[in-house]
Amino acid sequence: MSKLKEILALVRSINGDEFHEQITDGDSLDDVYRELLFLSKKIESKKNRTDVIIDHISNCFAGDFFHQLPISEEQDELDVFCMGFNTYIEELKAVMVSRNLLEIINKKLVEEKEHSKQLVRAKDEFMSNMSHEIRTPLNGILGFTNLLLKNTSLDTEAKKQLDSIKISGDILLVIINDILDLLKIESGQIKLSEKPFDLRQVTHFIYNTFSIQITEKEIDFDISIDKNVPKSLIGDSIRISQILFNLVSNAIKFNHSKGKVGLKIGVDKIENGYHFIQISVKDTGIGIPSDKINFIFNPFIQVSNDTGRKYGGTGLGLAVTKKIINIMNGEIYVKSKLGLGSKFTTTIPLLEYTSDSSVSQPVINNDQSVISVSDGKIKVLVAEDNRINQLLVRTVLKRFNFDCTIVDNGKLAVEALIKESFDIILMDLMMPEMNGYEATLAIRSLEDVTKKNIPIIALTAVVTSPVIEACTSIGIDKYMSKPFEANELHKMIIELLQTDKT
Ligand code: ADP
């Protein structure tokens, strides 16, 4: 083989391996030259495309994902690489977009969460302030109405009108208390007491509370309590009364006149020492439509728009009832037939109280004679800034035959105590100049031991766990929520003075 042919064969073998093309059939020097020229152009073009690819990749690394690698007509391995790379970048872009999107969504969610937390806080604060603002004047209305109702010289008409004021005030108080209860439960502030109580007594108390409505509506009311229900149980009797109150109130309210209400109490089972007390309240009233039955335990839900107008109520009772039952680890369900009546059944696990139960039995001693006070009359110092409440407390204390000095704020209370001797202080918590907490702290750091240890009762419109904790931690002995019941205040003062003397 001539040298020329050998060179041409070599060029064609390279060309054949790499480019699969041959442009001449001959084997002259011109042919060799053309083949070599063709080959060098091909190599040059590949080099240029490789440079473009390298540039493109480094641009991608620098963040430019918006251009694609060009695909030539060669359909060679560089094109295969370019197509693969373009697909890879498209996928990468999709992942990045969704990751960015996720980050944005996450950020938005965190902002929304914070925003809704702020809204909940604002709502709670608003509700609790509003309740406080309503309870304070209500204290005046109910307190004076109660005092006026005791006035025997009232004619029947005036007494009837006063009764109406009292009923309206009591209803308003129930609503405010329900709202406060819901807030307390939702923010986990509600604490249940664990004290011995008699469920039979509670049941009869509830019956007596509704006796007027029962008589007026001629309701056939039947109470049956199984003999297996222990005489004494441990639990929060106030909250259990509240549950019974709401269920019985609805059974009467949504009943026809001459309808029937059955209140049945039994023991469903005994497990791990707990009596699962089952309370059912059955009525022959208007019943609940099946499409509404699942919603009646939600707050502010009434079966129809005119329920409130026709029967009264706010749609809060069952929401509070269910939440309290849940906190007690109990359950409640309802069965109802429209036009025929409803049956609410709740089961609450409660321990039986026995002499070796580890809870303390409250000892209530109403014997006032054992108290010995400074000069015969109990001397009460009252710190209260609201004029109406001042007047009310003064009237109530006068009826108890107590001696009463009233000051407008905590600072004046401390000054009065330093100057004079008192047996007990009734302290409002929210007052201008010096509030009840600050005044108590100042009193508890006085040098005179008797004055320093004087019993203090906080009179406050809002009794929440933080308020109770704050009261206890600074040395307030007892607290009473406003509006207060005159007799309860009397009992509390007497008990506190008795403990103080023993
Ligand atoms: P309220 O009684 O203040 O309206 P509740 O939360 O106690 O609020 O009850 C919510 C709603 O459930 C009532 O408005 C009423 O529509 C319905 N409901 C509750 N108890 C009964 C009942 N015993 N019979 C008929 N409807 C009832």
Short mmCIF file of C-alpha atoms and ligand atoms in Angstrom, two decimals:
data_model
loop_
_atom_site.label_atom_id
_atom_site.label_comp_id
_atom_site.label_asym_id
_atom_site.label_seq_id
_atom_site.Cartn_x
_atom_site.Cartn_y
_atom_site.Cartn_z
CA MET A 1 0.00 0.00 0.00
CA SER A 2 1.31 3.42 -0.97
CA LYS A 3 2.06 5.88 1.81
CA LEU A 4 -0.79 8.11 0.52
CA LYS A 5 -3.30 5.28 0.78
CA GLU A 6 -2.06 4.41 4.28
CA ILE A 7 -2.57 8.05 5.46
CA LEU A 8 -6.03 8.18 3.88
CA ALA A 9 -7.03 4.87 5.52
CA LEU A 10 -5.82 6.20 8.86
CA VAL A 11 -7.83 9.49 8.47
CA ARG A 12 -10.92 7.53 7.39
CA SER A 13 -10.59 5.16 10.30
CA ILE A 14 -10.54 8.15 12.71
CA ASN A 15 -13.36 9.79 10.82
CA GLY A 16 -15.26 6.51 10.73
CA ASP A 17 -14.94 5.98 14.51
CA GLU A 18 -15.87 9.49 15.47
CA PHE A 19 -18.01 10.96 12.72
CA HIS A 20 -19.27 8.10 10.56
CA GLU A 21 -18.77 10.05 7.38
CA GLN A 22 -16.56 9.75 4.37
CA ILE A 23 -16.56 12.48 1.74
CA THR A 24 -14.43 11.01 -1.11
CA ASP A 25 -14.09 7.65 -2.82
CA GLY A 26 -10.65 8.41 -4.29
CA ASP A 27 -7.24 8.13 -2.81
CA SER A 28 -5.40 11.08 -4.39
CA LEU A 29 -3.56 13.75 -2.42
CA ASP A 30 -6.59 16.04 -2.97
CA ASP A 31 -8.85 13.41 -1.45
CA VAL A 32 -6.59 13.08 1.59
CA TYR A 33 -6.55 16.86 1.89
CA ARG A 34 -10.41 17.14 1.68
CA GLU A 35 -10.87 14.34 4.22
CA LEU A 36 -8.40 16.03 6.58
CA LEU A 37 -10.13 19.43 6.09
CA PHE A 38 -13.55 17.83 6.78
CA LEU A 39 -12.19 16.09 9.85
CA SER A 40 -10.61 19.23 11.25
CA LYS A 41 -13.88 21.21 10.73
CA LYS A 42 -15.79 18.50 12.56
CA ILE A 43 -13.29 18.54 15.42
CA GLU A 44 -13.39 22.34 15.53
CA SER A 45 -17.20 22.35 15.64
CA LYS A 46 -17.18 19.75 18.47
CA LYS A 47 -14.68 21.85 20.36
CA ASN A 48 -16.87 24.94 19.97
CA ARG A 49 -19.99 23.05 21.11
CA THR A 50 -18.05 21.66 24.08
CA ASP A 51 -17.00 25.23 24.99
CA VAL A 52 -20.65 26.33 24.77
CA ILE A 53 -21.65 23.42 27.04
CA ILE A 54 -18.95 24.26 29.61
CA ASP A 55 -20.01 27.93 29.59
CA HIS A 56 -23.64 26.95 29.96
CA ILE A 57 -22.92 24.62 32.88
CA SER A 58 -20.92 27.29 34.70
CA ASN A 59 -23.76 29.78 34.10
CA CYS A 60 -26.15 27.24 35.58
CA PHE A 61 -23.94 26.94 38.67
CA ALA A 62 -24.06 30.74 38.88
CA GLY A 63 -27.86 30.52 39.00
CA ASP A 64 -28.91 31.03 35.38
CA PHE A 65 -31.51 28.34 34.80
CA PHE A 66 -33.38 30.20 32.12
CA HIS A 67 -31.49 29.05 28.98
CA GLN A 68 -31.28 25.62 27.47
CA LEU A 69 -28.30 23.91 25.86
CA PRO A 70 -28.63 24.05 22.05
CA ILE A 71 -29.26 20.74 20.28
CA SER A 72 -27.44 20.43 16.94
CA GLU A 73 -28.46 18.46 13.90
CA GLU A 74 -25.60 16.06 14.47
CA GLN A 75 -27.56 13.88 16.86
CA ASP A 76 -24.25 12.81 18.34
CA GLU A 77 -23.25 12.07 21.93
CA LEU A 78 -22.93 15.83 22.67
CA ASP A 79 -26.60 16.26 21.69
CA VAL A 80 -27.53 13.27 23.89
CA PHE A 81 -25.67 14.95 26.76
CA CYS A 82 -27.33 18.33 26.05
CA MET A 83 -30.81 16.81 25.99
CA GLY A 84 -30.14 14.95 29.25
CA PHE A 85 -28.73 18.07 30.88
CA ASN A 86 -31.71 20.20 29.77
CA THR A 87 -34.15 17.65 31.23
CA TYR A 88 -32.16 17.52 34.47
CA ILE A 89 -32.24 21.34 34.75
CA GLU A 90 -36.00 21.39 34.08
CA GLU A 91 -36.56 18.88 36.90
CA LEU A 92 -34.24 20.80 39.18
CA LYS A 93 -36.18 23.98 38.41
CA ALA A 94 -39.47 22.27 39.26
CA VAL A 95 -38.06 21.03 42.59
CA MET A 96 -36.70 24.49 43.39
CA VAL A 97 -39.97 26.16 42.54
CA SER A 98 -41.92 23.78 44.78
CA ARG A 99 -39.34 24.20 47.57
CA ASN A 100 -39.58 27.97 47.30
CA LEU A 101 -43.31 27.67 47.22
CA LEU A 102 -43.20 25.48 50.34
CA GLU A 103 -40.98 28.00 52.09
CA ILE A 104 -43.37 30.81 51.19
CA ILE A 105 -46.36 28.74 52.32
CA ASN A 106 -44.58 27.80 55.57
CA LYS A 107 -43.71 31.43 56.24
CA LYS A 108 -47.28 32.43 55.56
CA LEU A 109 -48.56 29.68 57.86
CA VAL A 110 -46.24 30.76 60.68
CA GLU A 111 -47.42 34.37 60.20
CA GLU A 112 -51.05 33.25 60.12
CA LYS A 113 -50.57 31.15 63.27
CA GLU A 114 -49.04 34.08 65.13
CA HIS A 115 -51.79 36.33 63.84
CA SER A 116 -54.54 33.98 64.95
CA LYS A 117 -52.83 33.57 68.35
CA GLN A 118 -52.88 37.35 68.69
CA LEU A 119 -56.53 37.40 67.65
CA VAL A 120 -57.41 34.71 70.22
CA ARG A 121 -55.51 36.64 72.90
CA ALA A 122 -57.24 39.86 71.91
CA LYS A 123 -60.61 38.10 71.86
CA ASP A 124 -60.02 36.53 75.30
CA GLU A 125 -58.87 39.84 76.73
CA PHE A 126 -61.82 41.65 75.21
CA MET A 127 -64.33 39.07 76.45
CA SER A 128 -62.86 38.98 79.93
CA ASN A 129 -62.69 42.80 80.16
CA MET A 130 -66.19 43.08 78.80
CA SER A 131 -67.47 40.50 81.28
CA HIS A 132 -65.71 42.39 84.05
CA GLU A 133 -67.25 45.66 82.94
CA ILE A 134 -70.70 44.08 82.85
CA ARG A 135 -70.37 42.21 86.13
CA THR A 136 -69.42 45.30 88.11
CA PRO A 137 -72.63 47.27 87.45
CA LEU A 138 -74.61 44.02 87.57
CA ASN A 139 -73.30 43.58 91.09
CA GLY A 140 -75.00 46.84 91.97
CA ILE A 141 -78.26 45.98 90.21
CA LEU A 142 -78.61 42.49 91.72
CA GLY A 143 -77.36 43.47 95.16
CA PHE A 144 -79.80 46.36 95.54
CA THR A 145 -82.67 44.37 94.03
CA ASN A 146 -82.08 41.63 96.61
CA LEU A 147 -82.04 44.21 99.38
CA LEU A 148 -85.22 45.89 98.10
CA LEU A 149 -86.98 42.52 97.78
CA LYS A 150 -86.45 41.97 101.51
CA ASN A 151 -88.38 45.16 102.16
CA THR A 152 -91.74 43.96 103.51
CA SER A 153 -93.55 47.26 102.91
CA LEU A 154 -93.48 46.78 99.11
CA ASP A 155 -96.83 46.47 97.35
CA THR A 156 -97.46 43.44 95.11
CA GLU A 157 -96.96 45.35 91.86
CA ALA A 158 -93.63 46.81 92.94
CA LYS A 159 -92.51 43.38 94.16
CA LYS A 160 -93.45 41.87 90.78
CA GLN A 161 -91.45 44.52 88.95
CA LEU A 162 -88.47 43.96 91.23
CA ASP A 163 -88.74 40.22 90.63
CA SER A 164 -88.54 40.92 86.88
CA ILE A 165 -85.42 43.04 87.37
CA LYS A 166 -83.90 40.23 89.41
CA ILE A 167 -84.77 37.56 86.83
CA SER A 168 -83.28 39.69 84.00
CA GLY A 169 -80.17 40.34 86.06
CA ASP A 170 -79.81 36.66 86.93
CA ILE A 171 -80.13 35.70 83.24
CA LEU A 172 -77.50 38.26 82.29
CA LEU A 173 -75.26 36.84 84.99
CA VAL A 174 -75.72 33.29 83.64
CA ILE A 175 -74.72 34.51 80.15
CA ILE A 176 -71.65 36.36 81.42
CA ASN A 177 -70.66 33.35 83.54
CA ASP A 178 -71.12 31.01 80.55
CA ILE A 179 -68.87 33.22 78.40
CA LEU A 180 -66.26 33.39 81.14
CA ASP A 181 -66.50 29.62 81.68
CA LEU A 182 -65.98 28.96 77.97
CA LEU A 183 -62.94 31.24 77.95
CA LYS A 184 -61.55 29.62 81.08
CA ILE A 185 -62.05 26.10 79.70
CA GLU A 186 -60.57 26.97 76.30
CA SER A 187 -57.46 28.48 77.86
CA GLY A 188 -57.14 25.51 80.26
CA GLN A 189 -57.70 27.72 83.29
CA ILE A 190 -60.56 25.82 84.81
CA LYS A 191 -59.68 23.79 87.90
CA LEU A 192 -62.15 21.33 89.36
CA SER A 193 -62.40 20.91 93.09
CA GLU A 194 -62.29 17.45 94.67
CA LYS A 195 -64.55 17.57 97.67
CA PRO A 196 -67.11 15.20 99.16
CA PHE A 197 -70.67 15.99 98.16
CA ASP A 198 -74.12 14.45 98.21
CA LEU A 199 -75.52 14.01 94.69
CA ARG A 200 -79.05 13.55 96.08
CA GLN A 201 -78.81 16.92 97.79
CA VAL A 202 -77.51 18.56 94.59
CA THR A 203 -80.38 17.00 92.61
CA HIS A 204 -83.01 18.29 95.01
CA PHE A 205 -81.40 21.70 95.03
CA ILE A 206 -81.72 21.78 91.24
CA TYR A 207 -85.35 20.65 91.43
CA ASN A 208 -86.09 23.41 93.95
CA THR A 209 -84.40 25.99 91.71
CA PHE A 210 -86.89 25.17 88.95
CA SER A 211 -89.92 24.55 91.16
CA ILE A 212 -91.63 27.79 90.09
CA GLN A 213 -91.29 27.01 86.34
CA ILE A 214 -92.33 23.38 86.97
CA THR A 215 -95.50 24.52 88.74
CA GLU A 216 -96.25 27.29 86.25
CA LYS A 217 -95.86 25.00 83.24
CA GLU A 218 -97.58 22.12 85.09
CA ILE A 219 -94.68 19.82 84.25
CA ASP A 220 -94.90 16.27 85.52
CA PHE A 221 -91.37 16.05 86.96
CA ASP A 222 -90.09 12.68 88.09
CA ILE A 223 -86.78 12.12 89.91
CA SER A 224 -85.41 8.63 90.37
CA ILE A 225 -82.06 7.97 92.03
CA ASP A 226 -80.82 4.39 92.17
CA LYS A 227 -79.92 3.09 95.61
CA ASN A 228 -76.49 2.05 94.26
CA VAL A 229 -75.48 5.70 93.87
CA PRO A 230 -73.12 6.31 96.83
CA LYS A 231 -74.34 8.70 99.51
CA SER A 232 -71.18 10.72 99.25
CA LEU A 233 -69.03 11.18 96.15
CA ILE A 234 -65.85 13.12 95.53
CA GLY A 235 -65.94 15.82 92.88
CA ASP A 236 -66.82 19.38 92.00
CA SER A 237 -70.41 19.72 93.18
CA ILE A 238 -70.73 23.25 91.74
CA ARG A 239 -69.82 22.06 88.24
CA ILE A 240 -72.05 18.98 88.57
CA SER A 241 -74.92 21.29 89.59
CA GLN A 242 -74.12 23.38 86.52
CA ILE A 243 -74.45 20.29 84.27
CA LEU A 244 -77.75 19.29 85.89
CA PHE A 245 -78.96 22.89 85.80
CA ASN A 246 -78.37 23.21 82.05
CA LEU A 247 -79.96 19.85 81.15
CA VAL A 248 -83.01 20.32 83.39
CA SER A 249 -83.40 23.96 82.30
CA ASN A 250 -83.56 22.87 78.63
CA ALA A 251 -85.91 19.95 79.38
CA ILE A 252 -88.37 22.39 80.97
CA LYS A 253 -87.77 25.25 78.54
CA PHE A 254 -88.23 23.19 75.37
CA ASN A 255 -91.21 21.27 76.79
CA HIS A 256 -94.93 21.81 76.26
CA SER A 257 -97.06 22.77 79.21
CA LYS A 258 -98.22 19.66 81.07
CA GLY A 259 -95.26 17.82 79.52
CA LYS A 260 -93.09 15.29 81.35
CA VAL A 261 -89.48 15.48 82.53
CA GLY A 262 -87.70 12.46 83.97
CA LEU A 263 -84.41 12.87 85.83
CA LYS A 264 -82.81 9.51 86.41
CA ILE A 265 -79.49 8.86 88.18
CA GLY A 266 -77.81 5.48 88.40
CA VAL A 267 -74.47 3.71 88.29
CA ASP A 268 -73.52 2.49 84.82
CA LYS A 269 -70.50 0.47 86.00
CA ILE A 270 -67.75 0.44 88.62
CA GLU A 271 -64.23 0.34 87.20
CA ASN A 272 -60.87 0.92 88.92
CA GLY A 273 -62.70 2.20 91.99
CA TYR A 274 -64.69 4.74 89.96
CA HIS A 275 -68.48 4.79 89.97
CA PHE A 276 -69.55 5.75 86.45
CA ILE A 277 -72.51 7.88 87.47
CA GLN A 278 -75.10 8.03 84.73
CA ILE A 279 -77.48 10.97 84.68
CA SER A 280 -80.26 11.12 82.12
CA VAL A 281 -82.74 13.92 81.58
CA LYS A 282 -85.69 12.98 79.40
CA ASP A 283 -88.43 15.29 78.21
CA THR A 284 -91.56 15.13 76.06
CA GLY A 285 -90.85 18.49 74.44
CA ILE A 286 -90.33 19.82 70.94
CA GLY A 287 -87.39 17.52 70.11
CA ILE A 288 -84.37 18.30 67.92
CA PRO A 289 -84.25 17.91 64.11
CA SER A 290 -81.82 15.13 63.10
CA ASP A 291 -79.77 17.44 60.87
CA LYS A 292 -79.14 19.81 63.81
CA ILE A 293 -78.46 17.28 66.54
CA ASN A 294 -74.71 17.11 65.91
CA PHE A 295 -74.29 20.87 66.28
CA ILE A 296 -76.14 21.66 69.49
CA PHE A 297 -73.01 21.18 71.62
CA ASN A 298 -71.18 23.90 69.65
CA PRO A 299 -71.13 27.39 71.21
CA PHE A 300 -73.86 29.85 70.18
CA ILE A 301 -75.80 27.19 68.23
CA GLN A 302 -79.55 27.04 68.57
CA VAL A 303 -81.73 24.78 66.47
CA SER A 304 -83.46 27.60 64.65
CA ASN A 305 -83.11 31.35 64.28
CA ASP A 306 -86.16 32.06 66.39
CA THR A 307 -85.22 29.67 69.25
CA GLY A 308 -83.66 32.51 71.25
CA ARG A 309 -86.69 34.75 70.75
CA LYS A 310 -89.24 32.00 71.49
CA TYR A 311 -87.54 30.17 74.36
CA GLY A 312 -84.68 32.45 75.44
CA GLY A 313 -81.08 31.34 75.89
CA THR A 314 -77.90 31.94 73.95
CA GLY A 315 -76.79 28.50 72.80
CA LEU A 316 -73.93 28.42 75.30
CA GLY A 317 -75.30 26.07 77.97
CA LEU A 318 -74.67 22.75 76.20
CA ALA A 319 -71.22 23.88 74.94
CA VAL A 320 -70.13 24.65 78.51
CA THR A 321 -71.83 21.49 79.81
CA LYS A 322 -70.02 19.25 77.31
CA LYS A 323 -66.65 20.87 77.98
CA ILE A 324 -67.03 20.46 81.74
CA ILE A 325 -68.06 16.81 81.29
CA ASN A 326 -65.01 16.24 79.08
CA ILE A 327 -62.69 17.71 81.70
CA MET A 328 -64.25 15.27 84.18
CA ASN A 329 -63.41 12.44 81.74
CA GLY A 330 -67.09 11.84 81.17
CA GLU A 331 -69.23 11.80 78.08
CA ILE A 332 -72.60 13.08 76.96
CA TYR A 333 -74.90 12.12 74.12
CA VAL A 334 -78.42 12.91 73.05
CA LYS A 335 -81.27 11.03 71.43
CA SER A 336 -84.20 12.98 70.13
CA LYS A 337 -87.32 12.71 67.96
CA LEU A 338 -88.76 15.87 66.49
CA GLY A 339 -92.10 16.63 68.12
CA LEU A 340 -91.76 13.79 70.64
CA GLY A 341 -88.95 14.78 72.96
CA SER A 342 -85.27 14.41 73.81
CA LYS A 343 -83.08 12.43 76.18
CA PHE A 344 -79.66 13.68 77.23
CA THR A 345 -77.45 11.11 78.94
CA THR A 346 -74.15 11.82 80.61
CA THR A 347 -71.77 9.43 82.33
CA ILE A 348 -69.16 10.81 84.72
CA PRO A 349 -66.60 8.68 86.62
CA LEU A 350 -66.54 9.70 90.30
CA LEU A 351 -64.91 8.20 93.39
CA GLU A 352 -67.00 7.31 96.42
CA TYR A 353 -66.16 9.29 99.56
CA THR A 354 -65.28 7.07 102.49
CA SER A 355 -63.79 7.96 105.86
CA ASP A 356 -60.32 7.02 104.56
CA SER A 357 -60.59 9.08 101.34
CA SER A 358 -57.67 11.47 101.13
CA VAL A 359 -59.77 14.60 100.60
CA SER A 360 -60.67 16.98 103.39
CA GLN A 361 -64.25 17.32 104.53
CA PRO A 362 -65.14 21.01 104.75
CA VAL A 363 -66.15 22.03 108.25
CA ILE A 364 -68.66 24.82 108.21
CA ASN A 365 -69.46 26.48 111.46
CA ASN A 366 -71.99 29.25 111.31
CA ASP A 367 -71.96 29.96 115.00
CA GLN A 368 -71.08 33.62 115.17
CA SER A 369 -71.11 33.71 118.95
CA VAL A 370 -67.57 32.29 119.29
CA ILE A 371 -66.00 35.30 117.59
CA SER A 372 -64.63 37.91 119.85
CA VAL A 373 -63.84 41.18 118.13
CA SER A 374 -62.24 44.42 119.18
CA ASP A 375 -65.19 46.29 120.67
CA GLY A 376 -68.25 44.16 120.15
CA LYS A 377 -68.95 45.03 116.47
CA ILE A 378 -66.97 43.47 113.60
CA LYS A 379 -64.98 46.30 112.00
CA VAL A 380 -64.61 45.98 108.26
CA LEU A 381 -62.36 48.12 106.09
CA VAL A 382 -63.55 48.19 102.48
CA ALA A 383 -61.31 49.32 99.60
CA GLU A 384 -63.52 49.86 96.54
CA ASP A 385 -63.47 52.60 93.91
CA ASN A 386 -66.92 52.09 92.38
CA ARG A 387 -69.51 54.33 94.12
CA ILE A 388 -72.45 51.98 93.55
CA ASN A 389 -70.53 49.00 94.87
CA GLN A 390 -69.40 51.07 97.87
CA LEU A 391 -73.04 51.84 98.65
CA LEU A 392 -74.03 48.20 98.19
CA VAL A 393 -71.28 46.83 100.44
CA ARG A 394 -72.08 49.47 103.06
CA THR A 395 -75.78 48.52 103.04
CA VAL A 396 -75.04 44.80 103.17
CA LEU A 397 -72.52 45.15 106.01
CA LYS A 398 -74.93 47.39 107.93
CA ARG A 399 -77.55 44.65 107.68
CA PHE A 400 -75.05 42.23 109.22
CA ASN A 401 -74.60 44.79 111.98
CA PHE A 402 -70.94 45.18 111.06
CA ASP A 403 -69.09 48.45 111.36
CA CYS A 404 -67.80 49.62 107.99
CA THR A 405 -65.21 52.11 106.75
CA ILE A 406 -64.90 52.62 103.01
CA VAL A 407 -61.90 54.03 101.15
CA ASP A 408 -61.45 54.68 97.41
CA ASN A 409 -58.20 52.85 96.73
CA GLY A 410 -55.45 50.59 98.06
CA LYS A 411 -53.23 53.45 99.22
CA LEU A 412 -55.99 54.89 101.40
CA ALA A 413 -56.69 51.39 102.75
CA VAL A 414 -53.08 50.99 103.93
CA GLU A 415 -53.17 54.47 105.50
CA ALA A 416 -56.50 53.75 107.23
CA LEU A 417 -55.18 50.46 108.63
CA ILE A 418 -52.04 52.14 109.99
CA LYS A 419 -54.19 54.76 111.79
CA GLU A 420 -57.01 52.50 113.02
CA SER A 421 -57.71 48.89 113.96
CA PHE A 422 -59.95 46.68 111.82
CA ASP A 423 -60.96 43.03 112.02
CA ILE A 424 -61.05 42.29 108.31
CA ILE A 425 -60.50 43.95 104.92
CA LEU A 426 -62.63 43.60 101.78
CA MET A 427 -60.28 44.51 98.96
CA ASP A 428 -61.26 45.26 95.37
CA LEU A 429 -58.40 44.24 93.10
CA MET A 430 -58.65 46.77 90.29
CA MET A 431 -58.43 50.28 91.76
CA PRO A 432 -56.72 53.49 90.70
CA GLU A 433 -53.62 54.87 92.45
CA MET A 434 -52.78 51.58 94.25
CA ASN A 435 -54.48 48.33 93.29
CA GLY A 436 -55.56 45.56 95.65
CA TYR A 437 -52.43 43.43 95.07
CA GLU A 438 -50.06 46.31 95.85
CA ALA A 439 -52.07 47.30 98.92
CA THR A 440 -52.02 43.69 100.22
CA LEU A 441 -48.23 43.52 99.74
CA ALA A 442 -47.84 46.80 101.64
CA ILE A 443 -50.10 45.52 104.46
CA ARG A 444 -48.30 42.16 104.67
CA SER A 445 -45.01 44.01 105.21
CA LEU A 446 -46.23 46.25 108.06
CA GLU A 447 -44.39 45.92 111.39
CA ASP A 448 -47.44 45.65 113.66
CA VAL A 449 -48.06 41.88 113.70
CA THR A 450 -51.85 42.13 114.22
CA LYS A 451 -52.29 44.61 111.37
CA LYS A 452 -49.85 42.74 109.13
CA ASN A 453 -51.85 39.50 109.53
CA ILE A 454 -55.33 40.99 109.19
CA PRO A 455 -57.62 38.68 107.12
CA ILE A 456 -58.14 40.02 103.59
CA ILE A 457 -60.94 38.99 101.22
CA ALA A 458 -60.52 40.02 97.59
CA LEU A 459 -63.75 41.13 95.96
CA THR A 460 -63.25 40.79 92.25
CA ALA A 461 -65.38 40.62 89.12
CA VAL A 462 -63.11 38.09 87.41
CA VAL A 463 -62.03 34.98 89.29
CA THR A 464 -59.64 33.17 86.96
CA SER A 465 -56.77 30.82 87.86
CA PRO A 466 -54.10 33.53 87.37
CA VAL A 467 -56.10 35.87 89.63
CA ILE A 468 -56.49 33.13 92.27
CA GLU A 469 -52.78 32.26 92.07
CA ALA A 470 -51.78 35.91 92.33
CA CYS A 471 -54.11 36.37 95.34
CA THR A 472 -52.77 33.32 97.15
CA SER A 473 -49.13 34.12 96.44
CA ILE A 474 -49.32 37.60 97.99
CA GLY A 475 -51.27 36.50 101.06
CA ILE A 476 -54.91 37.29 100.27
CA ASP A 477 -56.90 34.84 102.41
CA LYS A 478 -60.07 34.41 100.37
CA TYR A 479 -61.66 35.77 97.23
CA MET A 480 -65.27 36.34 96.32
CA SER A 481 -66.56 37.04 92.85
CA LYS A 482 -68.81 39.99 92.18
CA PRO A 483 -71.82 40.01 92.04
CA PHE A 484 -71.69 38.37 95.45
CA GLU A 485 -74.44 36.79 97.50
CA ALA A 486 -74.79 38.72 100.76
CA ASN A 487 -75.19 35.52 102.79
CA GLU A 488 -72.09 33.98 101.24
CA LEU A 489 -70.06 37.06 102.08
CA HIS A 490 -71.35 36.91 105.63
CA LYS A 491 -70.43 33.24 105.90
CA MET A 492 -66.95 33.87 104.50
CA ILE A 493 -66.25 36.75 106.90
CA ILE A 494 -67.40 34.71 109.89
CA GLU A 495 -65.40 31.63 108.86
CA LEU A 496 -62.28 33.69 108.30
CA LEU A 497 -62.57 35.47 111.63
CA GLN A 498 -63.13 32.15 113.39
CA THR A 499 -60.01 30.64 111.79
CA ASP A 500 -58.12 33.80 112.64
CA LYS A 501 -59.01 33.47 116.32
CA THR A 502 -58.22 29.74 116.59
P1 ADP B 1 -79.81 27.55 74.97
O1 ADP B 1 -80.69 26.66 75.76
O2 ADP B 1 -79.30 28.72 75.75
O3 ADP B 1 -80.40 27.96 73.66
P2 ADP B 1 -78.05 25.25 74.84
O4 ADP B 1 -76.60 25.23 74.47
O5 ADP B 1 -78.43 24.76 76.18
O6 ADP B 1 -78.49 26.76 74.61
O7 ADP B 1 -78.83 24.43 73.75
C1 ADP B 1 -78.56 24.64 72.38
C2 ADP B 1 -79.78 24.37 71.55
O8 ADP B 1 -80.07 22.96 71.55
C3 ADP B 1 -81.04 25.03 72.06
O9 ADP B 1 -81.15 26.37 71.62
C4 ADP B 1 -82.13 24.15 71.44
O10 ADP B 1 -82.34 24.53 70.10
C5 ADP B 1 -81.48 22.76 71.47
N1 ADP B 1 -81.89 22.00 72.67
C6 ADP B 1 -81.16 21.78 73.79
N2 ADP B 1 -81.84 21.02 74.67
C7 ADP B 1 -83.04 20.73 74.09
C8 ADP B 1 -84.18 19.96 74.50
N3 ADP B 1 -84.24 19.33 75.67
N4 ADP B 1 -85.21 19.88 73.62
C9 ADP B 1 -85.16 20.51 72.42
N5 ADP B 1 -84.12 21.25 71.99
C10 ADP B 1 -83.06 21.35 72.81
#
